[in-house]
Tab-separated table of C-alpha atoms in Angstrom:
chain	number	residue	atom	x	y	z
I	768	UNK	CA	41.834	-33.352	31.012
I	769	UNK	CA	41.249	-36.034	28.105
I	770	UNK	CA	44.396	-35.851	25.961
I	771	UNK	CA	45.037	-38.171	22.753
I	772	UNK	CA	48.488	-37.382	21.012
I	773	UNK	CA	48.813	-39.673	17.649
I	774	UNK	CA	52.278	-40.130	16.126
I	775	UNK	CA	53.908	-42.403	13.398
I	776	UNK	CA	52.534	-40.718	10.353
I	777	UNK	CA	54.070	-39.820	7.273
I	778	UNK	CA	55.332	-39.882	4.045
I	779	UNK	CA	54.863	-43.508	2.440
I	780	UNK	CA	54.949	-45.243	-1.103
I	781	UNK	CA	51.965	-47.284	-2.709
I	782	UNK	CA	52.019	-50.844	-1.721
I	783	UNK	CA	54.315	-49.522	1.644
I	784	UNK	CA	52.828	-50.087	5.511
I	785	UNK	CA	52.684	-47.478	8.587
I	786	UNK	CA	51.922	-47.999	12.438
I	787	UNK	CA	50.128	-45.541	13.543
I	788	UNK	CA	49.948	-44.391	17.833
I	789	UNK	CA	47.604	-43.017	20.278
I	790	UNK	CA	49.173	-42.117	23.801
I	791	UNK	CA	46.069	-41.598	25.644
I	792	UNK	CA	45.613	-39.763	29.321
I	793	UNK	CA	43.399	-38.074	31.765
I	794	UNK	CA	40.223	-40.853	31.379
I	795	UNK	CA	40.100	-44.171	32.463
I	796	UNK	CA	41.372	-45.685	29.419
I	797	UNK	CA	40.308	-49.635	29.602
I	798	UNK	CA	36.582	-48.745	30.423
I	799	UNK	CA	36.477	-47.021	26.769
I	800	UNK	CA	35.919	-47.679	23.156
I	801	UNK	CA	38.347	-46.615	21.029
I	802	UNK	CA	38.227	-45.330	17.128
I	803	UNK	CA	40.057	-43.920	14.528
I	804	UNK	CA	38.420	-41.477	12.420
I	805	UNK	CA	40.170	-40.348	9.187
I	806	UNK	CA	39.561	-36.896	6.740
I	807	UNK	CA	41.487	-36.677	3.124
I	808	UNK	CA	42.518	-33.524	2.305
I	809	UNK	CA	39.581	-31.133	2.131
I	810	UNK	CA	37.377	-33.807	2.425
I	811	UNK	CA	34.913	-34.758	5.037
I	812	UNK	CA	34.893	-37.457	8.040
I	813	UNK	CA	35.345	-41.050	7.599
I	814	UNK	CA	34.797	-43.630	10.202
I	815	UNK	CA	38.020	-46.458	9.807
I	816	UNK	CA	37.782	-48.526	12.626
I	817	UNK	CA	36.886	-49.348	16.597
I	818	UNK	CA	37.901	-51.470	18.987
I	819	UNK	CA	36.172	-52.537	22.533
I	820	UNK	CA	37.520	-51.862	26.084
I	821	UNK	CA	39.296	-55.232	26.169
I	822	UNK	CA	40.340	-55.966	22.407
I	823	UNK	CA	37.543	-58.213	21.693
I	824	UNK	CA	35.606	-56.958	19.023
I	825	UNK	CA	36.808	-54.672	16.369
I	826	UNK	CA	35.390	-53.419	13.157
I	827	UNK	CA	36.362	-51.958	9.884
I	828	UNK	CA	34.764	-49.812	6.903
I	829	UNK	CA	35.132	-52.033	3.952
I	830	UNK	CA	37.327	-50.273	1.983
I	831	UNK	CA	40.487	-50.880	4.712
I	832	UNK	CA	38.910	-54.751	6.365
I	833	UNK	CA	41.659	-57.167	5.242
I	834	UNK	CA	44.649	-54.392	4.934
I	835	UNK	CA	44.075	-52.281	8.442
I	836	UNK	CA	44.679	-53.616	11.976
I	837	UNK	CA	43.377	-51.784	14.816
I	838	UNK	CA	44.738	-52.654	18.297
I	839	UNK	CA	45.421	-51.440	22.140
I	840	UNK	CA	47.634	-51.960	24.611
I	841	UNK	CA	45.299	-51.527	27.957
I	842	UNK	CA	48.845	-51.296	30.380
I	843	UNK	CA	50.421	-48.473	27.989
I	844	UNK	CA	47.067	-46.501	27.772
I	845	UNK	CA	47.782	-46.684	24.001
I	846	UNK	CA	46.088	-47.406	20.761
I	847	UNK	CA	47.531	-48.405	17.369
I	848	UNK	CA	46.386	-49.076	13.575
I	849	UNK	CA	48.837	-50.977	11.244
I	850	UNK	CA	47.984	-50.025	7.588
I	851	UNK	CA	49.390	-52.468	5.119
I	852	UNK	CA	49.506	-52.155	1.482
I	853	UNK	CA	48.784	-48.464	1.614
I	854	UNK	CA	47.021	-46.436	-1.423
I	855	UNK	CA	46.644	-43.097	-2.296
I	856	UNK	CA	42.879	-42.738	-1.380
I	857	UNK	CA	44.471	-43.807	2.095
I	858	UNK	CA	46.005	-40.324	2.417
I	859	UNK	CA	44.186	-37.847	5.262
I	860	UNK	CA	44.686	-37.060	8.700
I	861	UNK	CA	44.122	-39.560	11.145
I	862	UNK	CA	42.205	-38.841	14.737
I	863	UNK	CA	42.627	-41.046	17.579
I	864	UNK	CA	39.182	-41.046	19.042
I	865	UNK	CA	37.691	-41.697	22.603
I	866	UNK	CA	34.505	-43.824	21.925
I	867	UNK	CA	32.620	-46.124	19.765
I	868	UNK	CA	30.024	-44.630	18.500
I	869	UNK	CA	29.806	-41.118	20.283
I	870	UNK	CA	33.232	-40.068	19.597
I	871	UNK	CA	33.735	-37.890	22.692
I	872	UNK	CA	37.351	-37.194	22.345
I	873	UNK	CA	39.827	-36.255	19.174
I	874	UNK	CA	43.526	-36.155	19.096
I	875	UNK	CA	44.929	-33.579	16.347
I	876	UNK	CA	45.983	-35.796	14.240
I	877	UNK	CA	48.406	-37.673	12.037
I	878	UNK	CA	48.830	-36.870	8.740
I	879	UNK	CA	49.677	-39.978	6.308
I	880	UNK	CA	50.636	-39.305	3.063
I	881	UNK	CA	51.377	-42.092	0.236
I	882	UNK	CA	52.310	-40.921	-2.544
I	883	UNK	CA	55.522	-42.198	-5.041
B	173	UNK	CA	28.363	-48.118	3.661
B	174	UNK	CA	26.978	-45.043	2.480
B	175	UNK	CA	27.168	-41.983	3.748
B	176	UNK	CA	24.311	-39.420	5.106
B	177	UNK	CA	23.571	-36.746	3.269
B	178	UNK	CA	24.286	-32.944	4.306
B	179	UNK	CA	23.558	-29.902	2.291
B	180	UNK	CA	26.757	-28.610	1.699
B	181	UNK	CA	26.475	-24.884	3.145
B	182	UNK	CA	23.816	-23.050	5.488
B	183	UNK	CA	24.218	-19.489	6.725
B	184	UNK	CA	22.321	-16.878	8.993
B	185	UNK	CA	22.976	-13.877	10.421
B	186	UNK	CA	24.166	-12.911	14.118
B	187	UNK	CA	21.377	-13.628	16.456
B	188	UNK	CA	19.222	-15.774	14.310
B	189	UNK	CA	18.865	-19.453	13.822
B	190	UNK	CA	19.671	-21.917	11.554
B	191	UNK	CA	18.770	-25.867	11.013
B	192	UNK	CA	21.255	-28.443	9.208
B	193	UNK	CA	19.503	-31.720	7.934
B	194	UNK	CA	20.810	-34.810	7.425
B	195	UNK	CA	19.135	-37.670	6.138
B	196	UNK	CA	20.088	-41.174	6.305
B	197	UNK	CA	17.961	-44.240	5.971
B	198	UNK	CA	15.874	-47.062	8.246
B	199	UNK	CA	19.652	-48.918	8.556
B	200	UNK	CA	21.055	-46.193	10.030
B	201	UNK	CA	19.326	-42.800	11.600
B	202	UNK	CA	16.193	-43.994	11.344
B	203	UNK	CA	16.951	-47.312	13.193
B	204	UNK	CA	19.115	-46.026	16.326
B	205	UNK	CA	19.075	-43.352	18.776
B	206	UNK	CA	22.418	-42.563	18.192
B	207	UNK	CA	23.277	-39.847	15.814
B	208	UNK	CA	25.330	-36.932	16.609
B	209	UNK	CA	27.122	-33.781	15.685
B	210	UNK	CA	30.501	-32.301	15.254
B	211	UNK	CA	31.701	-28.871	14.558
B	212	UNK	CA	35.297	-28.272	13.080
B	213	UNK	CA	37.013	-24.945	13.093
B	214	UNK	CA	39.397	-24.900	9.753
B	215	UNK	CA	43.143	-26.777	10.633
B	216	UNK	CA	41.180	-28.343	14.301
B	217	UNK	CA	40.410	-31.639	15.129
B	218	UNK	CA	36.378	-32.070	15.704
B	219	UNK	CA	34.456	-31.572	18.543
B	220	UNK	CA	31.415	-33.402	19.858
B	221	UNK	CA	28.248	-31.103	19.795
B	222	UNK	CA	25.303	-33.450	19.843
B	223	UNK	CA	24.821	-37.109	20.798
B	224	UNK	CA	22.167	-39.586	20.855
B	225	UNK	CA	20.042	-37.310	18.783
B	226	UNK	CA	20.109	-34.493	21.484
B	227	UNK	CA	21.677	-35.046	24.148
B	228	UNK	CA	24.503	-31.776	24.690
B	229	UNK	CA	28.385	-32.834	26.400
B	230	UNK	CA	29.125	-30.762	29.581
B	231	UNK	CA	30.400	-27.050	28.492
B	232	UNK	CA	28.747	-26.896	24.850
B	233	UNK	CA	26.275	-23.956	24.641
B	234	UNK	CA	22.433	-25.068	25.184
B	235	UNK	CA	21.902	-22.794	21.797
B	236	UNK	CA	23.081	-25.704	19.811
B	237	UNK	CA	19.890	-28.345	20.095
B	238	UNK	CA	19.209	-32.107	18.170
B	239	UNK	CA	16.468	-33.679	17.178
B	240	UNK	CA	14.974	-36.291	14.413
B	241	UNK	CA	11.971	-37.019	12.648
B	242	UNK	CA	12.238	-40.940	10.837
B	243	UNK	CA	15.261	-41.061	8.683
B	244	UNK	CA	16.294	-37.739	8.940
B	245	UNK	CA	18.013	-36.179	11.808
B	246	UNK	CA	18.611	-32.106	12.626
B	247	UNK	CA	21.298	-29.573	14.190
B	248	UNK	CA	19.411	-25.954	15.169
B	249	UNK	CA	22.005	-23.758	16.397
B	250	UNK	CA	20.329	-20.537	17.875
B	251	UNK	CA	21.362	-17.107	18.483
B	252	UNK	CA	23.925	-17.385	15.573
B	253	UNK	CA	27.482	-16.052	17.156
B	254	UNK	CA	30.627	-15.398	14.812
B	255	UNK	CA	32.516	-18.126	16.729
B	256	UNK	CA	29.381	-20.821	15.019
B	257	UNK	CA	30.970	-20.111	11.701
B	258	UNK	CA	32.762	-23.753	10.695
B	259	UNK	CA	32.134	-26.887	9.590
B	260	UNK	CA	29.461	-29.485	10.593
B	261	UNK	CA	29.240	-33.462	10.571
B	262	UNK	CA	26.138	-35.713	11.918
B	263	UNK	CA	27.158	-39.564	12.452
B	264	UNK	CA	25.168	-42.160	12.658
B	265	UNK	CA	25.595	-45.927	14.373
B	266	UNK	CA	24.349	-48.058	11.414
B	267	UNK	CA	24.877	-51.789	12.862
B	268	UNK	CA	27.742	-53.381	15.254
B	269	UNK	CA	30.020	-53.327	12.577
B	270	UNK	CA	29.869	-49.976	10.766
B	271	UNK	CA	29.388	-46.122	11.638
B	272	UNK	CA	28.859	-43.441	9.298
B	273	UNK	CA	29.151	-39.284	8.318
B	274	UNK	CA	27.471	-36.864	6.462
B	275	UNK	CA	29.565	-35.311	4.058
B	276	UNK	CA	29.331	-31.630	6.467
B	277	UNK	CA	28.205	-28.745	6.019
B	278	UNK	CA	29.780	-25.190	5.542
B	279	UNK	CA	27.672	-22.729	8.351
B	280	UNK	CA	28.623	-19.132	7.171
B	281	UNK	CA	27.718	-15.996	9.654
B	282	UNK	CA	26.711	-13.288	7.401
């Protein structure tokens, strides 16, 4: 069974950084793209960033490129996304996501909140 | 980096169908196979329905169908059941660097 568990979110201030993780199990975990896939507060879906099987490529929606930092760890089965000078629009859940483009898999979630 | 466009509610009764749109242009539905759909029950993470246009994951019911016609892509869910009633999204793969939603959709059984 495909399980994604995200952790490292929380309560931040404008300006402030977070790490966000992605312990991933039960799929072969270096054969797959990777994505997180973020939703404000009764809001809908917004793609944030992807990664490929071996780190090589990885992409950004504009409005994070130059501030986010997606990145895996192939040995740990385990994905990550630094966020650096954080804003409030940046507040929503965060899903860990199996896949690039057909986003198979979803963890629950990590909710990041920044806010003063 | 727009987004696709989704009316913002559809509803039917038990047993009948129902069709959500979503419309995008040549750069992104219109341009790739690869659009699908994701239902989310209120406080769940989303679940893949449809992908690459309509193509169904193992265990999702064969009521739930994909299609799309130029720039515009559709979800028909059939034989409307209680357990439909939640939240849709289509995506999109709009270039090597970008992906995109619709804003969803609120399907109410009546």
């Amino acid at each position: 069974e495909v399980q994604l568990v995200e952790s490292g979110g929380g309560l931040v201030q404008p300006g402030g950084s977070l790490r966000l993780s992605c312990a991933a199990s039960g799929f072969i975990f270096s054969s797959s793209w990777m994505s997180w896939v973020r939703q404000a507060p009764g809001k809908g879906l917004e793609w944030v960033a992807n990664i490929k099987q071996d780190g090589s490529d990885k992409y950004y929606v504009d409005s994070v490129k130059g501030r986010f930092t997606i990145s895996r760890d192939n040995a740990k089965d385990s994905l990550h996304l630094q966020m650096n000078s954080l804003r409030a629009e940046d507040t929503a859940v965060y899903y860990c996501v199996r896949g690039g483009t057909n986003f198979a898999h979803w963890g629950q979630g990590a909710l990041v909140t920044v806010s003063s | 980096q727009s987004a696709l466009t989704q009316p913002p509610s559809a509803s039917g009764s038990p047993g009948q169908s129902v069709t959500i749109s979503c419309a995008g242009t040549s750069s992104d539905i219109g341009g790739y196979n690869y659009v699908s759909w994701y239902q989310q029950h209120p406080g769940k993470a989303p679940k893949l329905m449809i992908y690459e246009v309509n193509k169904r994951p193992s265990g999702v019911p064969d009521r739930f169908s994909g299609s799309k016609s130029g720039n515009t892509a559709s979800l028909t869910v059939s034989g409307l059941q209680a357990e439909d009633e939640a939240d849709y999204y289509c995506s999109s793969f709009a270039g090597s660097d970008n992906r995109v939603f619709g804003g969803g959709t609120k399907l109410t059984v009546l």
